[in-house]
Amino acid sequence: MSEKNLFRKRPKSNSEAAVASSFRLWIAALLLLLGTIALPSSAEAALQACNQTEERVSVAIGYREDGEWVSEGWWVVPPGECKTVVGGELTLSHYYWRATAKNEDWEQSRFMFCTNREAFTIIGDTECQERGYSKAAFNEIKLSDGQADYTLTLENTRDAADAKQAELAVDAPGGAMNTTVPPADTGFPIGNRDARGTHGEPFTVTGILSKCELDGSSYACDLIGNGFRYVASPVHPTPFRLLEALEVHAFENPNTRMTWIGDMVFYEGTHAEVVLRQVKVENPGPFAELRDQLQGFWQSQTDSESQLLITGAEMTFFSEGLPMASSFFEIEKQKPDVCPGPVGVSGRYLIARDFGSPADEEPSCYDVVSVTGNTLTLFPVGAMRDLEFVRSD
């Protein structure tokens, strides 16, 4: 027999073929069973983040576990896809999220967690900077009783025209490249020309221009909104020409409601340092007249040593001529849940937060009982009696 014939395959008998066929069927059934066990059902409960934008989005979450605040990130979600950020049935009533993308700008609430530029799991929400982290604002997710899953849908925040504008590159003074210039139809000089996100996280906020004051040889301007005091100065740097224009505007038009657009450089408590790229005046809002009426120096009618000074969106209590407590305030028409005590009757509440206080510290709340040209009555929500003042400018 030749060598070729020695290695020729022998045809299988009918019984051998039947055994081989049965073995293959058994292997296929086993693999199907293992696949069913290993792969989770698409309907499994979870917290998912779904990206409906045209960009890659990075998502971080926060939650409370074993008495500690925990923050985790980042999950990168490609356009049109979803990713599970918390697997299994959701057992907590509250979760918190933050999302970032190159050309998207989701408004963030005032729930602060520690974050990092790289992937992170951080225990605790205090002393972030001391531990080498950043502190950033997250939004809240409230689950109803028995709710075991949730889908966070991230949609476009900018229209096509704005997105196109952000792609236009120009040369800035000093030779900087790849910068973008915001539209210049707001009545104010163009702010910082660096590309969006160069100095921090992009932000947009609407609030009250409280004041601009001399800071060294330049101006620093405050915008009060969303539970924060936003401060712009040349240090970070907002161009001097824009700050000077804001200072003139604040002097001639106190308590202007406006929108600031730029980069968030630094968060700490209720204080935020920002770089401005664009500002624009908004409609006055429902409390413009009340804000004007509140301005001035008020003398207590029950304590000759107590006074109240209200300038812009800031208030300071004095005792014996010395400042005792300074805060910034916003006006709301409904009593927030964080304010103790019964609902008042005026539908006008001053929600005051101390300068430098932690972001989660409960504010002081005042029901504006009445205000005229010469008298002011505030009721500290949860207290026993009114605070009555007479104007003493």
Tab-separated table of N, CA and C in Angstrom, residues 102-255:
chain	number	residue	atom	x	y	z
A	102	LYS	N	-17.759	67.701	24.387
A	102	LYS	CA	-16.991	68.819	23.849
A	102	LYS	C	-17.869	70.010	23.508
A	103	ASN	N	-18.974	69.777	22.827
A	103	ASN	CA	-19.811	70.873	22.346
A	103	ASN	C	-21.229	70.823	22.906
A	104	GLU	N	-21.393	70.183	24.058
A	104	GLU	CA	-22.690	70.164	24.730
A	104	GLU	C	-22.530	70.779	26.114
A	105	ASP	N	-23.620	71.334	26.629
A	105	ASP	CA	-23.548	72.067	27.891
A	105	ASP	C	-24.825	71.824	28.686
A	106	TRP	N	-24.854	70.726	29.430
A	106	TRP	CA	-26.021	70.434	30.260
A	106	TRP	C	-25.942	71.239	31.551
A	107	GLU	N	-27.030	71.907	31.909
A	107	GLU	CA	-27.047	72.637	33.167
A	107	GLU	C	-26.901	71.652	34.320
A	108	GLN	N	-26.099	72.042	35.305
A	108	GLN	CA	-25.881	71.191	36.469
A	108	GLN	C	-26.557	71.816	37.684
A	109	SER	N	-27.066	70.978	38.558
A	109	SER	CA	-27.718	71.461	39.765
A	109	SER	C	-26.667	71.720	40.842
A	110	ARG	N	-27.079	71.858	42.108
A	110	ARG	CA	-26.160	72.276	43.158
A	110	ARG	C	-25.807	71.134	44.119
A	111	PHE	N	-25.906	69.881	43.637
A	111	PHE	CA	-25.496	68.738	44.450
A	111	PHE	C	-24.030	68.440	44.122
A	112	MET	N	-23.160	68.679	45.086
A	112	MET	CA	-21.725	68.668	44.819
A	112	MET	C	-21.086	67.327	45.195
A	113	PHE	N	-20.234	66.813	44.296
A	113	PHE	CA	-19.476	65.586	44.529
A	113	PHE	C	-18.029	65.818	44.092
A	114	CYS	N	-17.153	64.960	44.591
A	114	CYS	CA	-15.758	64.981	44.146
A	114	CYS	C	-15.650	64.244	42.807
A	115	THR	N	-14.810	64.769	41.911
A	115	THR	CA	-14.591	64.120	40.621
A	115	THR	C	-13.105	64.141	40.292
A	116	ASN	N	-12.758	63.482	39.201
A	116	ASN	CA	-11.379	63.455	38.725
A	116	ASN	C	-11.413	63.387	37.208
A	117	ARG	N	-10.351	63.833	36.560
A	117	ARG	CA	-10.312	63.791	35.100
A	117	ARG	C	-10.204	62.354	34.592
A	118	GLU	N	-9.514	61.502	35.336
A	118	GLU	CA	-9.388	60.096	34.957
A	118	GLU	C	-10.530	59.296	35.580
A	119	ALA	N	-10.604	58.012	35.233
A	119	ALA	CA	-11.619	57.144	35.827
A	119	ALA	C	-11.486	57.156	37.348
A	120	PHE	N	-12.616	57.178	38.058
A	120	PHE	CA	-12.541	57.341	39.508
A	120	PHE	C	-13.704	56.660	40.215
A	121	THR	N	-13.449	56.263	41.436
A	121	THR	CA	-14.454	55.935	42.438
A	121	THR	C	-13.993	56.615	43.711
A	122	ILE	N	-14.764	57.589	44.199
A	122	ILE	CA	-14.338	58.431	45.318
A	122	ILE	C	-15.346	58.301	46.449
A	123	ILE	N	-14.853	57.967	47.626
A	123	ILE	CA	-15.691	57.898	48.819
A	123	ILE	C	-15.630	59.242	49.531
A	124	GLY	N	-16.792	59.823	49.820
A	124	GLY	CA	-16.841	61.105	50.520
A	124	GLY	C	-16.952	62.270	49.559
A	125	ASP	N	-17.676	63.318	49.999
A	125	ASP	CA	-17.883	64.492	49.145
A	125	ASP	C	-17.269	65.751	49.745
A	126	THR	N	-16.407	65.620	50.730
A	126	THR	CA	-15.769	66.769	51.360
A	126	THR	C	-14.258	66.736	51.132
A	127	GLU	N	-13.611	67.909	51.336
A	127	GLU	CA	-12.162	68.041	51.191
A	127	GLU	C	-11.685	67.476	49.856
A	128	CYS	N	-12.422	67.775	48.801
A	128	CYS	CA	-12.080	67.238	47.477
A	128	CYS	C	-10.703	67.709	47.029
A	129	GLN	N	-10.486	69.006	47.090
A	129	GLN	CA	-9.210	69.541	46.606
A	129	GLN	C	-8.042	69.085	47.464
A	130	GLU	N	-8.263	68.990	48.778
A	130	GLU	CA	-7.199	68.534	49.661
A	130	GLU	C	-6.778	67.105	49.324
A	131	ARG	N	-7.684	66.344	48.768
A	131	ARG	CA	-7.390	64.951	48.412
A	131	ARG	C	-6.982	64.800	46.944
A	132	GLY	N	-6.798	65.928	46.263
A	132	GLY	CA	-6.332	65.864	44.880
A	132	GLY	C	-7.420	65.737	43.843
A	133	TYR	N	-8.686	65.998	44.234
A	133	TYR	CA	-9.799	65.897	43.301
A	133	TYR	C	-10.360	67.288	42.998
A	134	SER	N	-11.320	67.338	42.094
A	134	SER	CA	-12.089	68.542	41.829
A	134	SER	C	-13.470	68.379	42.448
A	135	LYS	N	-14.164	69.509	42.620
A	135	LYS	CA	-15.523	69.467	43.134
A	135	LYS	C	-16.450	69.966	42.046
A	136	ALA	N	-17.490	69.202	41.739
A	136	ALA	CA	-18.344	69.541	40.614
A	136	ALA	C	-19.808	69.309	40.982
A	137	ALA	N	-20.690	70.011	40.254
A	137	ALA	CA	-22.125	69.949	40.512
A	137	ALA	C	-22.765	68.815	39.715
A	138	PHE	N	-23.688	68.108	40.361
A	138	PHE	CA	-24.427	67.002	39.747
A	138	PHE	C	-25.921	67.329	39.760
A	139	ASN	N	-26.667	66.667	38.894
A	139	ASN	CA	-28.124	66.760	38.885
A	139	ASN	C	-28.725	65.591	39.648
A	140	GLU	N	-29.962	65.763	40.095
A	140	GLU	CA	-30.620	64.768	40.930
A	140	GLU	C	-31.602	63.928	40.125
A	141	ILE	N	-31.654	62.635	40.446
A	141	ILE	CA	-32.677	61.719	39.934
A	141	ILE	C	-33.486	61.232	41.123
A	142	LYS	N	-34.779	61.486	41.120
A	142	LYS	CA	-35.666	61.010	42.181
A	142	LYS	C	-36.500	59.858	41.638
A	143	LEU	N	-36.418	58.720	42.294
A	143	LEU	CA	-37.190	57.552	41.887
A	143	LEU	C	-38.450	57.439	42.733
A	144	SER	N	-39.536	57.033	42.120
A	144	SER	CA	-40.772	56.814	42.853
A	144	SER	C	-40.695	55.500	43.617
A	145	ASP	N	-41.582	55.314	44.565
A	145	ASP	CA	-41.592	54.090	45.375
A	145	ASP	C	-41.743	52.864	44.482
A	146	GLY	N	-40.839	51.912	44.676
A	146	GLY	CA	-40.900	50.670	43.919
A	146	GLY	C	-40.269	50.728	42.550
A	147	GLN	N	-39.797	51.897	42.122
A	147	GLN	CA	-39.165	52.003	40.803
A	147	GLN	C	-37.785	51.362	40.845
A	148	ALA	N	-37.538	50.402	39.946
A	148	ALA	CA	-36.306	49.618	39.974
A	148	ALA	C	-35.357	49.927	38.831
A	149	ASP	N	-35.793	50.772	37.888
A	149	ASP	CA	-34.901	51.108	36.782
A	149	ASP	C	-35.147	52.552	36.348
A	150	TYR	N	-34.182	53.079	35.593
A	150	TYR	CA	-34.283	54.471	35.145
A	150	TYR	C	-33.385	54.646	33.928
A	151	THR	N	-33.860	55.415	32.959
A	151	THR	CA	-33.060	55.737	31.780
A	151	THR	C	-32.809	57.238	31.725
A	152	LEU	N	-31.552	57.614	31.771
A	152	LEU	CA	-31.141	59.010	31.643
A	152	LEU	C	-30.882	59.283	30.163
A	153	THR	N	-31.680	60.155	29.563
A	153	THR	CA	-31.559	60.463	28.141
A	153	THR	C	-30.867	61.809	27.973
A	154	LEU	N	-29.738	61.800	27.280
A	154	LEU	CA	-28.940	63.004	27.059
A	154	LEU	C	-29.173	63.496	25.641
A	155	GLU	N	-29.764	64.702	25.525
A	155	GLU	CA	-30.126	65.253	24.230
A	155	GLU	C	-29.252	66.457	23.898
A	156	ASN	N	-29.322	66.899	22.644
A	156	ASN	CA	-28.552	68.061	22.211
A	156	ASN	C	-28.945	69.296	23.012
A	157	THR	N	-27.947	70.089	23.407
A	157	THR	CA	-28.215	71.315	24.145
A	157	THR	C	-27.989	72.553	23.297
A	158	ARG	N	-27.480	72.382	22.115
A	158	ARG	CA	-27.166	73.537	21.266
A	158	ARG	C	-27.762	73.335	19.890
A	159	ASP	N	-28.302	74.405	19.326
A	159	ASP	CA	-28.881	74.278	17.998
A	159	ASP	C	-27.781	74.222	16.942
A	160	ALA	N	-28.178	73.941	15.736
A	160	ALA	CA	-27.187	73.724	14.686
A	160	ALA	C	-26.356	74.984	14.408
A	161	ALA	N	-26.982	76.148	14.504
A	161	ALA	CA	-26.238	77.379	14.228
A	161	ALA	C	-25.153	77.615	15.268
A	162	ASP	N	-25.489	77.362	16.531
A	162	ASP	CA	-24.507	77.544	17.592
A	162	ASP	C	-23.377	76.532	17.451
A	163	ALA	N	-23.735	75.298	17.090
A	163	ALA	CA	-22.710	74.275	16.905
A	163	ALA	C	-21.776	74.647	15.760
A	164	LYS	N	-22.349	75.210	14.693
A	164	LYS	CA	-21.513	75.618	13.573
A	164	LYS	C	-20.581	76.753	13.989
A	165	GLN	N	-21.089	77.699	14.782
A	165	GLN	CA	-20.266	78.801	15.247
A	165	GLN	C	-19.099	78.306	16.085
A	166	ALA	N	-19.326	77.283	16.896
A	166	ALA	CA	-18.268	76.768	17.764
A	166	ALA	C	-17.156	76.111	16.982
A	167	GLU	N	-17.427	75.722	15.725
A	167	GLU	CA	-16.411	75.060	14.913
A	167	GLU	C	-15.514	76.037	14.158
A	168	LEU	N	-15.894	77.316	14.139
A	168	LEU	CA	-15.122	78.298	13.385
A	168	LEU	C	-13.885	78.681	14.166
A	169	ALA	N	-12.707	78.468	13.617
A	169	ALA	CA	-11.456	78.792	14.296
A	169	ALA	C	-10.925	80.126	13.793
A	170	VAL	N	-10.425	80.935	14.736
A	170	VAL	CA	-9.836	82.221	14.385
A	170	VAL	C	-8.567	82.402	15.190
A	171	ASP	N	-7.754	83.389	14.787
A	171	ASP	CA	-6.546	83.723	15.528
A	171	ASP	C	-6.887	84.746	16.587
A	172	ALA	N	-6.492	84.500	17.821
A	172	ALA	CA	-6.721	85.443	18.906
A	172	ALA	C	-5.469	86.255	19.147
A	173	PRO	N	-5.575	87.395	19.849
A	173	PRO	CA	-4.382	88.173	20.174
A	173	PRO	C	-3.357	87.326	20.902
A	174	GLY	N	-2.086	87.544	20.588
A	174	GLY	CA	-1.029	86.778	21.236
A	174	GLY	C	-0.687	85.507	20.514
A	175	GLY	N	-1.334	85.250	19.377
A	175	GLY	CA	-0.971	84.097	18.577
A	175	GLY	C	-1.671	82.812	18.954
A	176	ALA	N	-2.644	82.838	19.889
A	176	ALA	CA	-3.346	81.616	20.260
A	176	ALA	C	-4.188	81.145	19.089
A	177	MET	N	-4.222	79.840	18.877
A	177	MET	CA	-4.957	79.290	17.743
A	177	MET	C	-6.122	78.450	18.249
A	178	ASN	N	-6.966	77.998	17.294
A	178	ASN	CA	-8.078	77.125	17.588
A	178	ASN	C	-9.006	77.727	18.643
A	179	THR	N	-9.328	78.997	18.485
A	179	THR	CA	-10.244	79.652	19.411
A	179	THR	C	-11.560	79.917	18.717
A	180	THR	N	-12.592	80.168	19.491
A	180	THR	CA	-13.900	80.470	18.932
A	180	THR	C	-14.416	81.765	19.508
A	181	VAL	N	-15.135	82.506	18.695
A	181	VAL	CA	-15.679	83.793	19.116
A	181	VAL	C	-17.188	83.679	19.194
A	182	PRO	N	-17.795	83.993	20.341
A	182	PRO	CA	-19.253	83.931	20.443
A	182	PRO	C	-19.897	85.062	19.646
A	183	PRO	N	-21.179	84.955	19.347
A	183	PRO	CA	-21.859	86.023	18.622
A	183	PRO	C	-21.716	87.351	19.368
A	184	ALA	N	-21.580	88.457	18.623
A	184	ALA	CA	-21.323	89.761	19.227
A	184	ALA	C	-22.539	90.670	19.179
A	185	ASP	N	-23.756	90.087	19.239
A	185	ASP	CA	-24.967	90.889	19.124
A	185	ASP	C	-25.657	91.093	20.460
A	186	THR	N	-24.919	91.054	21.559
A	186	THR	CA	-25.526	91.143	22.884
A	186	THR	C	-25.444	92.539	23.479
A	187	GLY	N	-24.754	93.461	22.834
A	187	GLY	CA	-24.606	94.789	23.381
A	187	GLY	C	-23.420	94.934	24.304
A	188	PHE	N	-22.684	93.868	24.533
A	188	PHE	CA	-21.493	93.892	25.376
A	188	PHE	C	-20.284	93.458	24.548
A	189	PRO	N	-19.077	93.886	24.953
A	189	PRO	CA	-17.872	93.418	24.240
A	189	PRO	C	-17.746	91.903	24.334
A	190	ILE	N	-17.089	91.326	23.336
A	190	ILE	CA	-16.808	89.893	23.361
A	190	ILE	C	-15.861	89.595	24.510
A	191	GLY	N	-16.096	88.497	25.190
A	191	GLY	CA	-15.268	88.122	26.322
A	191	GLY	C	-14.049	87.317	25.909
A	192	ASN	N	-13.652	86.383	26.745
A	192	ASN	CA	-12.481	85.569	26.481
A	192	ASN	C	-12.651	84.801	25.176
A	193	ARG	N	-11.633	84.841	24.310
A	193	ARG	CA	-11.730	84.237	22.981
A	193	ARG	C	-11.209	82.809	22.924
A	194	ASP	N	-10.718	82.281	24.016
A	194	ASP	CA	-10.203	80.917	23.990
A	194	ASP	C	-11.333	79.933	23.720
A	195	ALA	N	-10.964	78.760	23.211
A	195	ALA	CA	-11.962	77.755	22.857
A	195	ALA	C	-12.770	77.349	24.081
A	196	ARG	N	-14.015	77.030	23.842
A	196	ARG	CA	-14.928	76.602	24.888
A	196	ARG	C	-14.322	75.448	25.677
A	197	GLY	N	-14.244	75.606	27.001
A	197	GLY	CA	-13.696	74.565	27.855
A	197	GLY	C	-12.211	74.695	28.127
A	198	THR	N	-11.554	75.738	27.594
A	198	THR	CA	-10.112	75.894	27.798
A	198	THR	C	-9.760	76.082	29.270
A	199	HIS	N	-10.544	76.867	29.993
A	199	HIS	CA	-10.207	77.249	31.368
A	199	HIS	C	-10.980	76.459	32.420
A	200	GLY	N	-11.873	75.584	32.006
A	200	GLY	CA	-12.686	74.816	32.955
A	200	GLY	C	-13.857	74.211	32.223
A	201	GLU	N	-14.876	73.874	32.969
A	201	GLU	CA	-16.041	73.228	32.375
A	201	GLU	C	-17.005	74.280	31.838
A	202	PRO	N	-17.471	74.130	30.588
A	202	PRO	CA	-18.404	75.104	30.027
A	202	PRO	C	-19.668	75.212	30.872
A	203	PHE	N	-20.198	76.411	30.979
A	203	PHE	CA	-21.421	76.613	31.752
A	203	PHE	C	-22.244	77.720	31.111
A	204	THR	N	-23.530	77.703	31.394
A	204	THR	CA	-24.459	78.776	31.055
A	204	THR	C	-25.405	78.940	32.230
A	205	VAL	N	-25.549	80.146	32.742
A	205	VAL	CA	-26.418	80.368	33.897
A	205	VAL	C	-27.126	81.701	33.741
A	206	THR	N	-28.364	81.745	34.164
A	206	THR	CA	-29.145	82.983	34.174
A	206	THR	C	-29.413	83.382	35.612
A	207	GLY	N	-29.146	84.647	35.933
A	207	GLY	CA	-29.335	85.117	37.297
A	207	GLY	C	-29.373	86.629	37.344
A	208	ILE	N	-29.089	87.189	38.526
A	208	ILE	CA	-29.141	88.624	38.751
A	208	ILE	C	-27.724	89.178	38.862
A	209	LEU	N	-27.424	90.184	38.045
A	209	LEU	CA	-26.145	90.886	38.171
A	209	LEU	C	-26.217	91.708	39.447
A	210	SER	N	-25.527	91.252	40.485
A	210	SER	CA	-25.676	91.868	41.803
A	210	SER	C	-24.818	93.115	41.951
A	211	LYS	N	-23.551	93.013	41.556
A	211	LYS	CA	-22.671	94.173	41.712
A	211	LYS	C	-21.376	93.938	40.949
A	212	CYS	N	-20.662	95.014	40.683
A	212	CYS	CA	-19.275	94.986	40.229
A	212	CYS	C	-18.516	95.965	41.113
A	213	GLU	N	-17.397	95.541	41.643
A	213	GLU	CA	-16.638	96.416	42.522
A	213	GLU	C	-15.161	96.331	42.195
A	214	LEU	N	-14.439	97.378	42.601
A	214	LEU	CA	-13.014	97.436	42.325
A	214	LEU	C	-12.291	96.344	43.100
A	215	ASP	N	-11.475	95.581	42.386
A	215	ASP	CA	-10.677	94.517	42.987
A	215	ASP	C	-9.231	94.746	42.564
A	216	GLY	N	-8.446	95.408	43.433
A	216	GLY	CA	-7.105	95.804	43.047
A	216	GLY	C	-7.191	96.916	42.030
A	217	SER	N	-6.663	96.673	40.845
A	217	SER	CA	-6.711	97.677	39.789
A	217	SER	C	-7.766	97.355	38.751
A	218	SER	N	-8.640	96.383	39.043
A	218	SER	CA	-9.636	95.978	38.068
A	218	SER	C	-10.956	95.699	38.770
A	219	TYR	N	-11.925	95.187	37.998
A	219	TYR	CA	-13.253	94.932	38.514
A	219	TYR	C	-13.472	93.436	38.721
A	220	ALA	N	-14.321	93.115	39.705
A	220	ALA	CA	-14.849	91.762	39.872
A	220	ALA	C	-16.364	91.895	39.918
A	221	CYS	N	-17.063	91.078	39.149
A	221	CYS	CA	-18.515	91.174	39.043
A	221	CYS	C	-19.163	89.892	39.556
A	222	ASP	N	-20.329	90.053	40.214
A	222	ASP	CA	-21.064	88.926	40.794
A	222	ASP	C	-22.374	88.710	40.057
A	223	LEU	N	-22.668	87.448	39.735
A	223	LEU	CA	-23.982	87.062	39.238
A	223	LEU	C	-24.549	86.037	40.209
A	224	ILE	N	-25.774	86.267	40.694
A	224	ILE	CA	-26.415	85.369	41.651
A	224	ILE	C	-27.448	84.537	40.914
A	225	GLY	N	-27.298	83.219	40.943
A	225	GLY	CA	-28.249	82.352	40.264
A	225	GLY	C	-28.007	80.893	40.572
A	226	ASN	N	-29.088	80.109	40.559
A	226	ASN	CA	-28.995	78.657	40.712
A	226	ASN	C	-28.345	78.252	42.030
A	227	GLY	N	-28.502	79.108	43.067
A	227	GLY	CA	-27.940	78.780	44.372
A	227	GLY	C	-26.461	79.056	44.509
A	228	PHE	N	-25.863	79.747	43.526
A	228	PHE	CA	-24.436	80.037	43.553
A	228	PHE	C	-24.183	81.522	43.376
A	229	ARG	N	-23.021	81.954	43.833
A	229	ARG	CA	-22.499	83.276	43.544
A	229	ARG	C	-21.361	83.093	42.542
A	230	TYR	N	-21.573	83.537	41.294
A	230	TYR	CA	-20.598	83.408	40.232
A	230	TYR	C	-19.786	84.703	40.169
A	231	VAL	N	-18.464	84.598	40.220
A	231	VAL	CA	-17.591	85.764	40.253
A	231	VAL	C	-16.681	85.742	39.034
A	232	ALA	N	-16.690	86.847	38.278
A	232	ALA	CA	-15.823	86.998	37.104
A	232	ALA	C	-14.818	88.107	37.372
A	233	SER	N	-13.560	87.851	37.053
A	233	SER	CA	-12.498	88.847	37.232
A	233	SER	C	-11.420	88.596	36.182
A	234	PRO	N	-10.467	89.526	36.024
A	234	PRO	CA	-9.403	89.311	35.038
A	234	PRO	C	-8.412	88.233	35.439
A	235	VAL	N	-8.495	87.742	36.656
A	235	VAL	CA	-7.521	86.767	37.140
A	235	VAL	C	-7.575	85.489	36.328
A	236	HIS	N	-8.745	85.108	35.777
A	236	HIS	CA	-8.908	83.743	35.254
A	236	HIS	C	-8.798	83.433	33.751
A	237	PRO	N	-8.937	84.254	32.772
A	237	PRO	CA	-9.109	85.704	32.773
A	237	PRO	C	-10.323	86.129	31.946
A	238	THR	N	-11.193	86.938	32.515
A	238	THR	CA	-12.217	87.636	31.744
A	238	THR	C	-11.637	88.981	31.310
A	239	PRO	N	-11.740	89.349	30.028
A	239	PRO	CA	-11.136	90.608	29.570
A	239	PRO	C	-11.656	91.817	30.348
A	240	PHE	N	-10.748	92.748	30.616
A	240	PHE	CA	-11.088	93.935	31.389
A	240	PHE	C	-12.196	94.741	30.715
A	241	ARG	N	-12.184	94.812	29.372
A	241	ARG	CA	-13.178	95.626	28.677
A	241	ARG	C	-14.590	95.120	28.929
A	242	LEU	N	-14.771	93.797	29.065
A	242	LEU	CA	-16.096	93.253	29.344
A	242	LEU	C	-16.504	93.550	30.786
A	243	LEU	N	-15.573	93.403	31.739
A	243	LEU	CA	-15.877	93.699	33.138
A	243	LEU	C	-16.204	95.179	33.329
A	244	GLU	N	-15.475	96.039	32.635
A	244	GLU	CA	-15.744	97.476	32.733
A	244	GLU	C	-17.140	97.787	32.214
A	245	ALA	N	-17.529	97.150	31.109
A	245	ALA	CA	-18.877	97.354	30.571
A	245	ALA	C	-19.934	96.838	31.540
A	246	LEU	N	-19.669	95.721	32.196
A	246	LEU	CA	-20.599	95.191	33.192
A	246	LEU	C	-20.719	96.136	34.383
A	247	GLU	N	-19.589	96.726	34.800
A	247	GLU	CA	-19.611	97.640	35.942
A	247	GLU	C	-20.468	98.863	35.629
A	248	VAL	N	-20.325	99.409	34.429
A	248	VAL	CA	-21.136	100.557	34.018
A	248	VAL	C	-22.611	100.171	33.973
A	249	HIS	N	-22.878	98.980	33.416
A	249	HIS	CA	-24.261	98.519	33.311
A	249	HIS	C	-24.858	98.311	34.705
A	250	ALA	N	-24.105	97.703	35.626
A	250	ALA	CA	-24.615	97.461	36.974
A	250	ALA	C	-24.925	98.765	37.696
A	251	PHE	N	-24.121	99.804	37.452
A	251	PHE	CA	-24.356	101.099	38.084
A	251	PHE	C	-25.612	101.767	37.521
A	252	GLU	N	-25.786	101.686	36.204
A	252	GLU	CA	-26.920	102.345	35.575
A	252	GLU	C	-28.197	101.514	35.606
A	253	ASN	N	-28.056	100.195	35.689
A	253	ASN	CA	-29.221	99.295	35.652
A	253	ASN	C	-29.087	98.226	36.738
A	254	PRO	N	-29.223	98.594	38.000
A	254	PRO	CA	-29.040	97.609	39.079
A	254	PRO	C	-30.059	96.478	38.987
A	255	ASN	N	-29.644	95.325	39.469
A	255	ASN	CA	-30.517	94.143	39.518
A	255	ASN	C	-30.948	93.657	38.139
